[in-house]
Amino acid sequence: MIQIENLTKVYQTKDRDVIGVDNVSLTINEGEIFGIVGYSGAGKSSLLRCINLLERPTDGRILVDGLDLMSLDANNLRKARLKIGMIFQHFHLISQKTVAENISFALRAAATPAKDIDKRVEELLNMVDLADKKDVFPAQLSGGQKQRVGIARALANDPSVLLCDEATSALDPNTTSSILKLLKKINRELNITIVLITHEMNVVKEICDRMAIMQDGSVVESGNVYDIFSTPKNELTKTFIKDVVNIDVPEEMLQKCTGQIVKITFRGEVAGESVISDMIQTFDVKGNFLHGLIEYIQERPLGMFVMEMKGDKTEIGKAIDYMSSQLVDVEVIRDAI
């Protein structure tokens, strides 16, 4: 488990102090994949680099598996960092060394006995599906293959935590998907806690269990990924989610509607039930779908629809109350004209 307590990071420049991380507190549970999302300059990279003290916090505490990293001397901090692997956006491979040598470099740096290194390298190459690239140099690899080498290197010393600094931002969509599947496999099979920073909500939707949204160095919203996607509270969160789940209806289409416009959100098992058809059969209301989709987040359905409802205002009110009673969220976007 990772505990971040009242963490602040201030960068001192010639002209002024710049706050990179502003009094952040988070708990990241053992074995989960935790996403930290924010635009450029939000403080997410600074926060990630504080977790293993690549950036030393100005104030606050970082506890990893109960160990207070801020209290360690240089020697014990080096030992603690062996259990915190890190993956970088631009791979940071040594171009003059082969794939096997890049991975073994991390093992040699940790003083792994020479007799054990080749076996461990082979295990890691098999894990990331690069056994046939052992003697290849980084320049001969694709971006996805380079990142797989980076992942293998980060796993070399059996870490309990894996920090991913925009690990998929330099990759195309198909390669990103394959890397995310690999990270999910590593998380499940090795029970490694993964902290992943990104500006892409699709990445969070794909593999994360919980998440935090950062802005101006602070966490503005955090929680379970499914809950945040289904009921975002902060305006920035809503903006991020629209990049993935957008059911905005063009204004021209809305102007042609004379009924009441509502946004209907179904969560979990309710998304598979016939709530709307039951509502239309029960009440004297006509419904016209304007937009809709069903997303699957953490293998649970999330349905969102925009609908025009026509009929007597009292009947529409009863219909909305009925849908709400079935654990469906109904938001009135516009009253009837």
Coordinates of C-alpha atoms in Angstrom, one line a residue:
M1 CA 0.0 0.0 0.0
I2 CA 1.1 3.5 -0.8
Q3 CA 0.1 6.4 1.6
I4 CA 0.7 9.9 0.4
E5 CA 0.1 12.3 3.3
N6 CA -0.2 16.1 2.9
L7 CA 2.5 16.1 0.2
T8 CA 3.8 19.4 -1.2
K9 CA 6.5 20.0 -3.7
V10 CA 7.8 23.5 -4.3
Y11 CA 10.2 24.3 -7.1
Q12 CA 12.4 27.3 -6.5
T13 CA 13.2 29.5 -9.5
K14 CA 15.3 32.7 -9.7
D15 CA 12.1 34.8 -9.7
R16 CA 9.6 32.9 -7.6
D17 CA 8.5 29.7 -6.0
V18 CA 6.4 27.4 -8.1
I19 CA 4.1 24.9 -6.4
G20 CA 4.2 21.6 -8.3
V21 CA 2.2 19.5 -5.8
D22 CA -0.1 21.2 -3.4
N23 CA -1.0 19.3 -0.1
V24 CA -2.0 16.1 -1.7
S25 CA -3.2 13.1 0.3
L26 CA -4.0 9.7 -1.3
T27 CA -4.1 6.1 -0.4
I28 CA -3.3 3.6 -3.1
N29 CA -4.3 0.0 -2.2
E30 CA -2.1 -3.0 -2.5
G31 CA -2.5 -4.8 -5.8
E32 CA -4.6 -2.2 -7.6
I33 CA -4.0 -0.1 -10.7
F34 CA -4.4 3.5 -9.8
G35 CA -4.6 6.2 -12.5
I36 CA -3.6 9.9 -12.0
V37 CA -5.1 12.1 -14.7
G38 CA -4.4 15.7 -15.5
Y39 CA -3.5 18.1 -18.3
S40 CA 0.1 19.2 -18.8
G41 CA 1.3 21.1 -15.8
A42 CA -1.3 19.7 -13.4
G43 CA 1.4 18.2 -11.2
K44 CA 0.9 14.5 -11.9
S45 CA 4.5 13.8 -13.0
S46 CA 5.8 15.7 -10.0
L47 CA 3.6 13.6 -7.7
L48 CA 4.7 10.3 -9.3
R49 CA 8.4 11.2 -9.0
C50 CA 7.9 12.1 -5.4
I51 CA 6.6 8.5 -4.7
N52 CA 10.1 7.1 -5.2
L53 CA 11.8 10.3 -4.1
L54 CA 13.3 11.1 -7.5
E55 CA 11.8 14.4 -6.5
R56 CA 12.1 15.0 -2.8
P57 CA 8.9 16.5 -1.4
T58 CA 9.1 19.9 0.3
D59 CA 6.7 18.7 3.0
G60 CA 4.5 15.7 3.8
R61 CA 5.2 11.9 3.9
I62 CA 5.4 9.0 1.5
L63 CA 4.9 5.5 3.0
V64 CA 5.4 2.4 0.7
D65 CA 4.4 -0.9 2.4
G66 CA 4.5 0.9 5.7
L67 CA 8.1 2.3 5.2
D68 CA 8.4 6.1 5.5
L69 CA 10.8 6.9 2.6
M70 CA 11.4 10.4 3.8
S71 CA 13.0 9.0 7.0
L72 CA 15.6 6.9 5.1
D73 CA 19.3 7.6 4.7
A74 CA 20.8 7.4 1.2
N75 CA 21.8 3.7 1.5
N76 CA 18.4 2.5 2.7
L77 CA 16.6 4.6 0.2
R78 CA 18.5 2.9 -2.6
K79 CA 17.4 -0.5 -1.2
A80 CA 13.8 0.7 -0.9
R81 CA 13.8 1.9 -4.5
L82 CA 14.7 -1.6 -5.8
K83 CA 11.1 -2.5 -4.9
I84 CA 9.7 0.5 -6.9
G85 CA 10.0 -0.1 -10.6
M86 CA 9.5 2.8 -13.1
I87 CA 8.5 2.9 -16.7
F88 CA 9.1 6.1 -18.8
Q89 CA 7.3 7.7 -21.7
H90 CA 10.4 7.7 -23.9
F91 CA 11.8 4.3 -22.8
H92 CA 15.3 5.5 -21.7
L93 CA 17.0 2.4 -23.1
I94 CA 20.8 2.3 -23.6
S95 CA 21.2 2.4 -27.4
Q96 CA 24.6 0.6 -27.3
K97 CA 23.4 -2.3 -25.4
T98 CA 21.2 -5.2 -26.6
V99 CA 17.7 -6.0 -25.2
A100 CA 19.2 -8.6 -22.8
E101 CA 22.0 -6.2 -21.7
N102 CA 19.5 -3.4 -21.0
I103 CA 17.5 -5.7 -18.7
S104 CA 20.6 -7.2 -17.1
F105 CA 21.9 -3.7 -16.4
A106 CA 19.2 -3.2 -13.7
L107 CA 20.1 -6.6 -12.2
R108 CA 23.8 -5.8 -12.1
A109 CA 23.1 -2.4 -10.5
A110 CA 21.2 -4.3 -7.7
A111 CA 24.2 -6.6 -7.2
T112 CA 22.4 -9.7 -8.4
P113 CA 24.7 -12.7 -8.5
A114 CA 26.1 -13.2 -12.0
K115 CA 24.9 -16.8 -12.1
D116 CA 21.3 -15.7 -11.7
I117 CA 21.2 -12.9 -14.2
D118 CA 20.8 -14.8 -17.4
K119 CA 17.9 -16.9 -16.0
R120 CA 16.1 -13.8 -14.8
V121 CA 16.6 -12.0 -18.1
E122 CA 15.1 -15.0 -19.9
E123 CA 12.1 -15.1 -17.5
L124 CA 11.4 -11.4 -18.1
L125 CA 11.8 -11.6 -21.9
N126 CA 9.2 -14.4 -21.9
M127 CA 6.9 -12.4 -19.7
V128 CA 6.9 -9.4 -22.1
D129 CA 6.8 -11.6 -25.3
L130 CA 10.3 -10.6 -26.5
A131 CA 12.2 -13.9 -26.2
D132 CA 13.2 -13.7 -29.9
K133 CA 14.6 -10.1 -29.4
K134 CA 17.3 -10.9 -26.8
D135 CA 20.3 -9.9 -28.9
V136 CA 18.7 -7.0 -30.8
F137 CA 19.6 -3.4 -30.2
P138 CA 16.9 -0.8 -29.3
A139 CA 17.2 1.0 -32.8
Q140 CA 15.9 -2.3 -34.4
L141 CA 12.7 -2.3 -32.2
S142 CA 9.3 -0.7 -32.7
G143 CA 8.0 1.7 -30.1
G144 CA 5.9 -0.9 -28.5
Q145 CA 8.8 -3.4 -28.3
K146 CA 11.0 -0.7 -26.7
Q147 CA 8.3 -0.1 -24.0
R148 CA 8.2 -3.9 -23.4
V149 CA 11.9 -3.8 -22.8
G150 CA 11.3 -0.9 -20.4
I151 CA 8.7 -2.9 -18.6
A152 CA 10.9 -6.0 -18.3
R153 CA 13.7 -3.8 -16.9
A154 CA 11.4 -2.2 -14.4
L155 CA 10.3 -5.7 -13.2
A156 CA 13.9 -7.0 -13.0
N157 CA 14.2 -6.8 -9.2
D158 CA 10.7 -8.1 -8.3
P159 CA 9.2 -4.7 -7.3
S160 CA 6.0 -4.5 -5.3
V161 CA 5.2 -1.2 -7.0
L162 CA 5.3 -0.1 -10.6
L163 CA 5.3 3.6 -11.5
C164 CA 4.2 4.4 -15.1
D165 CA 5.1 7.9 -16.3
E166 CA 2.9 8.4 -19.4
A167 CA 3.9 4.9 -20.5
T168 CA 1.7 4.9 -23.6
S169 CA 1.7 8.5 -24.7
A170 CA 4.3 7.9 -27.4
L171 CA 2.5 4.9 -28.9
D172 CA -0.2 4.4 -31.5
P173 CA -3.7 3.2 -30.4
N174 CA -3.1 -0.5 -31.3
T175 CA 0.2 -0.6 -29.5
T176 CA -1.2 1.3 -26.6
S177 CA -3.9 -1.4 -26.2
S178 CA -1.3 -4.2 -26.2
I179 CA 0.8 -2.5 -23.6
L180 CA -2.2 -1.9 -21.4
K181 CA -3.1 -5.6 -21.7
L182 CA 0.4 -6.5 -20.6
L183 CA 0.3 -4.2 -17.6
K184 CA -3.1 -5.6 -16.6
K185 CA -1.6 -9.2 -16.9
I186 CA 1.4 -8.2 -14.8
N187 CA -0.9 -6.6 -12.2
R188 CA -3.1 -9.7 -11.9
E189 CA -0.4 -12.4 -12.1
L190 CA 2.3 -10.8 -9.9
N191 CA -0.1 -8.7 -7.7
I192 CA 2.1 -5.6 -8.3
T193 CA 0.6 -2.2 -7.4
I194 CA 0.6 0.0 -10.5
V195 CA 0.4 3.8 -10.4
L196 CA -0.2 5.2 -13.9
I197 CA -0.2 8.8 -14.9
T198 CA -1.8 9.9 -18.1
H199 CA -3.8 12.6 -19.8
E200 CA -5.8 10.0 -21.7
M201 CA -9.1 8.9 -20.1
N202 CA -9.3 5.9 -22.4
V203 CA -6.2 4.5 -20.7
V204 CA -7.8 4.9 -17.3
K205 CA -11.1 3.4 -18.5
E206 CA -9.2 0.4 -20.0
I207 CA -7.3 -0.8 -16.9
C208 CA -7.6 1.3 -13.8
D209 CA -9.5 0.4 -10.6
R210 CA -9.4 3.8 -9.0
M211 CA -8.3 7.2 -10.1
A212 CA -7.5 10.8 -9.1
I213 CA -7.9 14.0 -11.2
M214 CA -5.3 16.7 -10.7
Q215 CA -5.4 20.4 -11.5
D216 CA -2.9 23.1 -10.5
G217 CA -1.0 20.6 -8.2
S218 CA -4.1 19.5 -6.3
V219 CA -6.4 16.5 -6.4
V220 CA -9.9 17.8 -7.4
E221 CA -11.6 14.4 -7.5
S222 CA -10.8 10.8 -6.7
G223 CA -12.5 7.5 -6.4
N224 CA -13.5 4.3 -8.1
V225 CA -13.2 4.6 -11.9
Y226 CA -16.7 3.4 -12.6
D227 CA -18.2 5.8 -10.1
I228 CA -16.3 8.7 -11.5
F229 CA -17.3 7.9 -15.1
S230 CA -21.0 7.5 -14.1
T231 CA -21.3 10.4 -11.7
P232 CA -18.5 12.9 -12.2
K233 CA -18.7 15.9 -9.7
N234 CA -15.9 18.2 -10.8
E235 CA -16.2 20.3 -14.0
L236 CA -12.6 19.2 -15.1
T237 CA -13.6 15.6 -14.6
K238 CA -16.6 16.0 -16.7
T239 CA -14.5 17.6 -19.4
F240 CA -12.1 14.6 -19.4
I241 CA -14.9 12.1 -19.5
K242 CA -16.5 13.8 -22.5
D243 CA -13.3 12.8 -24.5
V244 CA -14.4 9.2 -24.0
V245 CA -18.2 9.2 -23.3
N246 CA -19.8 12.1 -25.2
I247 CA -23.5 12.2 -25.9
D248 CA -23.9 15.8 -26.7
V249 CA -26.7 16.4 -29.2
P250 CA -26.1 19.1 -31.8
E251 CA -28.0 22.3 -31.1
E252 CA -29.7 22.2 -34.5
M253 CA -31.3 18.9 -33.6
L254 CA -32.4 20.2 -30.1
Q255 CA -34.0 23.2 -31.7
K256 CA -36.3 20.9 -33.7
C257 CA -37.6 19.3 -30.5
T258 CA -40.7 20.5 -28.7
G259 CA -40.8 18.0 -25.8
Q260 CA -38.8 17.8 -22.6
I261 CA -35.1 16.7 -23.2
V262 CA -33.7 14.4 -20.6
K263 CA -30.4 12.6 -20.1
I264 CA -30.8 9.1 -18.7
T265 CA -27.9 7.2 -17.1
F266 CA -28.1 3.5 -16.3
R267 CA -25.5 1.9 -14.1
G268 CA -24.5 -1.7 -13.6
E269 CA -27.1 -4.4 -14.2
V270 CA -29.8 -1.8 -14.6
A271 CA -28.3 -1.0 -18.0
G272 CA -29.5 -4.3 -19.3
E273 CA -33.1 -3.9 -18.1
S274 CA -36.1 -2.6 -20.0
V275 CA -36.7 0.4 -17.8
I276 CA -37.5 2.8 -20.7
S277 CA -39.8 0.5 -22.6
D278 CA -41.7 -0.3 -19.3
M279 CA -42.0 3.4 -18.6
I280 CA -43.5 4.2 -22.0
Q281 CA -46.0 1.3 -21.7
T282 CA -47.0 2.4 -18.2
F283 CA -47.3 6.1 -18.7
D284 CA -48.9 8.2 -21.4
V285 CA -45.6 9.5 -22.7
K286 CA -43.9 9.3 -26.1
G287 CA -40.1 8.9 -26.2
N288 CA -37.7 9.8 -29.0
F289 CA -34.1 8.8 -28.7
L290 CA -31.7 11.6 -29.8
H291 CA -28.4 10.0 -28.8
G292 CA -27.1 7.1 -26.7
L293 CA -24.4 4.5 -26.0
I294 CA -23.4 1.8 -23.6
E295 CA -19.7 1.7 -22.4
Y296 CA -18.2 -1.2 -20.4
I297 CA -16.0 0.0 -17.6
Q298 CA -14.4 -2.5 -15.2
E299 CA -16.5 -5.1 -17.1
R300 CA -19.7 -3.3 -15.9
P301 CA -22.1 -1.6 -18.4
L302 CA -22.7 2.1 -18.2
G303 CA -25.6 3.3 -20.4
M304 CA -26.2 7.0 -21.3
F305 CA -29.1 8.3 -23.4
V306 CA -30.5 11.6 -24.4
M307 CA -34.3 11.4 -25.0
E308 CA -37.1 13.7 -26.0
M309 CA -40.2 13.1 -23.9
K310 CA -43.6 14.3 -25.1
G311 CA -46.9 14.2 -23.3
D312 CA -48.8 15.8 -20.4
K313 CA -46.3 17.5 -18.0
T314 CA -47.8 15.5 -15.0
E315 CA -47.4 12.2 -16.9
I316 CA -43.8 13.1 -17.8
G317 CA -43.1 13.9 -14.1
K318 CA -44.5 10.5 -13.1
A319 CA -42.4 8.8 -15.8
I320 CA -39.2 10.5 -14.5
D321 CA -40.1 9.5 -10.9
Y322 CA -40.6 5.9 -12.1
M323 CA -37.2 5.7 -13.8
S324 CA -35.5 7.3 -10.8
S325 CA -37.1 4.6 -8.6
Q326 CA -35.5 2.0 -10.7
L327 CA -32.0 3.3 -9.8
V328 CA -31.8 5.3 -13.0
D329 CA -30.4 8.9 -13.0
V330 CA -32.6 11.3 -15.0
E331 CA -31.4 14.9 -15.6
V332 CA -33.7 17.4 -17.3
I333 CA -31.6 19.2 -19.9
R334 CA -34.4 21.3 -21.3
D335 CA -38.1 21.8 -20.4
A336 CA -40.8 21.4 -23.1
I337 CA -41.3 24.3 -25.4

